[in-house]
Amino acid sequence: MRYPTPKGIAARFASILLLVPLYVHANDGETLMQKGGANPAALPCITCHGADGKGMAAAGFPRLAGLPEAYIAKQLADFRAGRRENPVMQPIAQSLSDEEIAAVAKAYAARPKVNVKPAAAGERPQPGSGAWLALRGAWERNIPECTLCHGPSGVGVGSAFPPLAGQGAEYIEAQLQAWRGTRAVPATKKTKAVAAVPPTRRNDPNGLMQHIAADLSEAEIKAVAAYFAGLGESPEAFDESQHRLR
Ligand code: HEC
Ligand code: HEC
């Protein structure tokens, strides 16, 4: 048996040190956002979710900055498992490792949360408007106000209820449509039958969102999406006490 020389030990130690940055890379959420995962199919997140993580509203790419860590990790697991179908995100989620998902979820959650300017005193929603649905709901049809679960001004609550404020109208609409699917339309003398499309998002605990989405009209979906998309970001830092449920 040969004992390593001090020079040999030094060389081995140096090679271990060289490996350290590689290890850090794979688990560093910030690097993952900018450069993508170890598998090249895990494209850099910033390409679509923006350099600041605030998404690209016009393209329908959602904001990830400030979303709850557990919510982000859950969505990536849902895309992987096919409980949430999407041709763009499914292959990306499938090519991220568990460690990469944990790291990127943590890094996005650490970015600033969306904050909303408080409503002006005396501002009242108009019955039937998007604001009315968001703040009052339609209890006669068992639809609670969105802010009951998504927090005052839709800034999100805890790790299960994501913010709606700060998301684009296109994205909000697309999610409601994904939960709802489309009903079959029977053929008439003039038109062909349209087959039902089952919901493509089936990941909501207890079907909370599927029930709500199914009972909203097309016009209501558009109105409530426009309301949350239009809330506008407050330049002030997020202050939990301002958004406590009352
Ligand atoms: C090529 C564009 C593209 C890239 C690159 C991309 N995404 Fe996405 N991402 C999307 C789209 C589009 C959606 C909306 C999918 C839907 O409608 O269900 C989305 C949705 C998501 C969601 C769900 C957000 C929510 O509010 O529920 C998460 C989480 C997410 N992406 C994480 C990532 C991460 C992490 C990366 C980088 C490893 C990444 N994405 C890279 C396009 C992209
Ligand atoms: C009873 C509680 C509850 C109510 C009321 C509620 N939601 Fe949700 N909503 C949820 C939960 C839970 C999720 C997260 C589901 C998941 O894990 O993917 C969610 C997610 C969403 C998402 C997806 C956000 C994202 O980032 O992908 C949208 C859009 C949404 N809700 C819109 C609405 C609207 C609009 C209303 C009011 C008409 C509403 N919600 C009312 C519980 C609720």
Coordinates of N, CA and C and ligand atoms in Angstrom, one line a residue, residues 71 74-75 84 144-146 149-150 160-162 164 167 171-172 175-176 179 201 203-205 208-209 212 216 224, ligand 2:
Y71 N -46.1 27.2 -2.5 CA -47.0 27.2 -3.6 C -46.3 27.0 -4.9
K74 N -45.3 23.4 -5.2 CA -46.4 22.6 -5.5 C -46.8 22.6 -6.9
Q75 N -46.8 23.8 -7.5 CA -47.2 23.9 -8.9 C -46.2 23.2 -9.8
R84 N -51.6 19.5 -13.6 CA -51.7 20.8 -14.2 C -51.1 20.7 -15.6
P144 N -68.0 32.6 -3.2 CA -67.5 33.6 -2.2 C -66.7 34.7 -2.9
E145 N -66.5 35.8 -2.2 CA -65.6 36.8 -2.8 C -64.2 36.3 -2.9
C146 N -63.5 36.6 -3.9 CA -62.2 36.1 -4.1 C -61.2 36.4 -3.0
C149 N -60.3 34.2 0.3 CA -59.2 33.2 0.3 C -57.9 33.8 -0.2
H150 N -58.0 34.8 -1.2 CA -56.8 35.3 -1.8 C -56.3 36.5 -1.0
A160 N -50.8 28.6 0.8 CA -51.7 27.8 -0.1 C -52.5 28.8 -1.1
F161 N -52.7 30.0 -0.7 CA -53.5 30.9 -1.5 C -52.7 32.0 -2.2
P162 N -52.5 31.8 -3.5 CA -51.5 32.7 -4.2 C -52.1 34.1 -4.4
L164 N -53.4 37.2 -6.5 CA -54.0 37.5 -7.8 C -53.6 38.8 -8.3
Q167 N -50.8 39.7 -11.2 CA -50.9 38.7 -12.3 C -51.6 39.4 -13.4
Y171 N -53.4 35.8 -18.0 CA -53.0 34.6 -17.2 C -54.2 34.2 -16.3
I172 N -54.8 35.2 -15.6 CA -55.9 34.9 -14.7 C -57.0 34.2 -15.4
Q175 N -56.3 30.6 -16.4 CA -56.3 29.6 -15.3 C -57.8 29.3 -15.0
L176 N -58.7 30.3 -15.0 CA -60.1 30.0 -14.7 C -60.7 29.1 -15.8
W179 N -59.5 25.5 -15.3 CA -60.2 24.8 -14.2 C -61.6 24.4 -14.7
R201 N -56.5 22.0 -15.6 CA -55.9 22.2 -14.3 C -56.8 21.5 -13.2
N203 N -55.6 20.6 -9.9 CA -54.6 20.5 -8.8 C -55.1 21.3 -7.6
D204 N -56.3 21.8 -7.6 CA -56.7 22.7 -6.4 C -57.2 21.8 -5.3
P205 N -56.8 22.1 -4.1 CA -57.2 21.3 -2.9 C -58.8 21.4 -2.8
L208 N -61.6 23.6 -4.8 CA -62.1 24.9 -4.4 C -62.2 25.8 -5.7
M209 N -61.2 25.8 -6.5 CA -61.3 26.7 -7.7 C -62.1 26.1 -8.8
I212 N -65.7 27.2 -8.3 CA -65.9 28.6 -8.6 C -65.8 28.9 -10.1
L216 N -68.8 30.6 -12.9 CA -68.6 32.0 -13.4 C -69.0 32.1 -14.9
V224 N -63.4 40.0 -13.7 CA -62.7 39.8 -12.4 C -61.2 39.7 -12.7
Ligands
HEC2 C1 -62.4 29.0 -1.0 C2 -61.2 29.6 -1.3 C3 -61.0 30.3 -2.6 C4 -61.8 31.3 -3.1 C5 -63.1 31.9 -2.5 C6 -61.2 31.7 -4.4 N1 -60.0 31.0 -4.6 FE1 -58.8 31.1 -6.2 N2 -57.6 29.7 -5.4 C7 -57.8 29.1 -4.2 C8 -56.7 28.1 -4.0 C9 -56.5 27.2 -2.9 C10 -55.8 28.3 -5.1 C11 -54.5 27.5 -5.4 C12 -54.8 26.2 -6.1 C13 -53.5 25.4 -6.4 O1 -52.9 24.9 -5.4 O2 -53.1 25.4 -7.5 C14 -56.4 29.3 -6.0 C15 -55.8 29.8 -7.2 C16 -56.4 30.7 -8.0 C17 -55.8 31.1 -9.3 C18 -54.5 30.7 -9.8 C19 -53.4 31.6 -9.5 C20 -52.1 31.3 -10.1 O3 -51.1 31.9 -9.7 O4 -52.0 30.4 -10.9 C21 -56.7 32.0 -9.8 C22 -56.5 32.8 -11.1 C23 -57.8 32.2 -8.9 N3 -57.6 31.4 -7.8 C24 -58.8 33.1 -9.1 C25 -59.9 33.3 -8.2 C26 -60.9 34.2 -8.4 C27 -61.1 35.1 -9.6 C28 -61.8 34.1 -7.3 C29 -63.1 34.8 -7.1 C30 -64.1 34.7 -8.1 C31 -61.2 33.1 -6.4 N4 -60.0 32.6 -7.0 C32 -61.7 32.7 -5.2 C33 -58.8 29.2 -3.4 C34 -59.9 30.1 -3.5

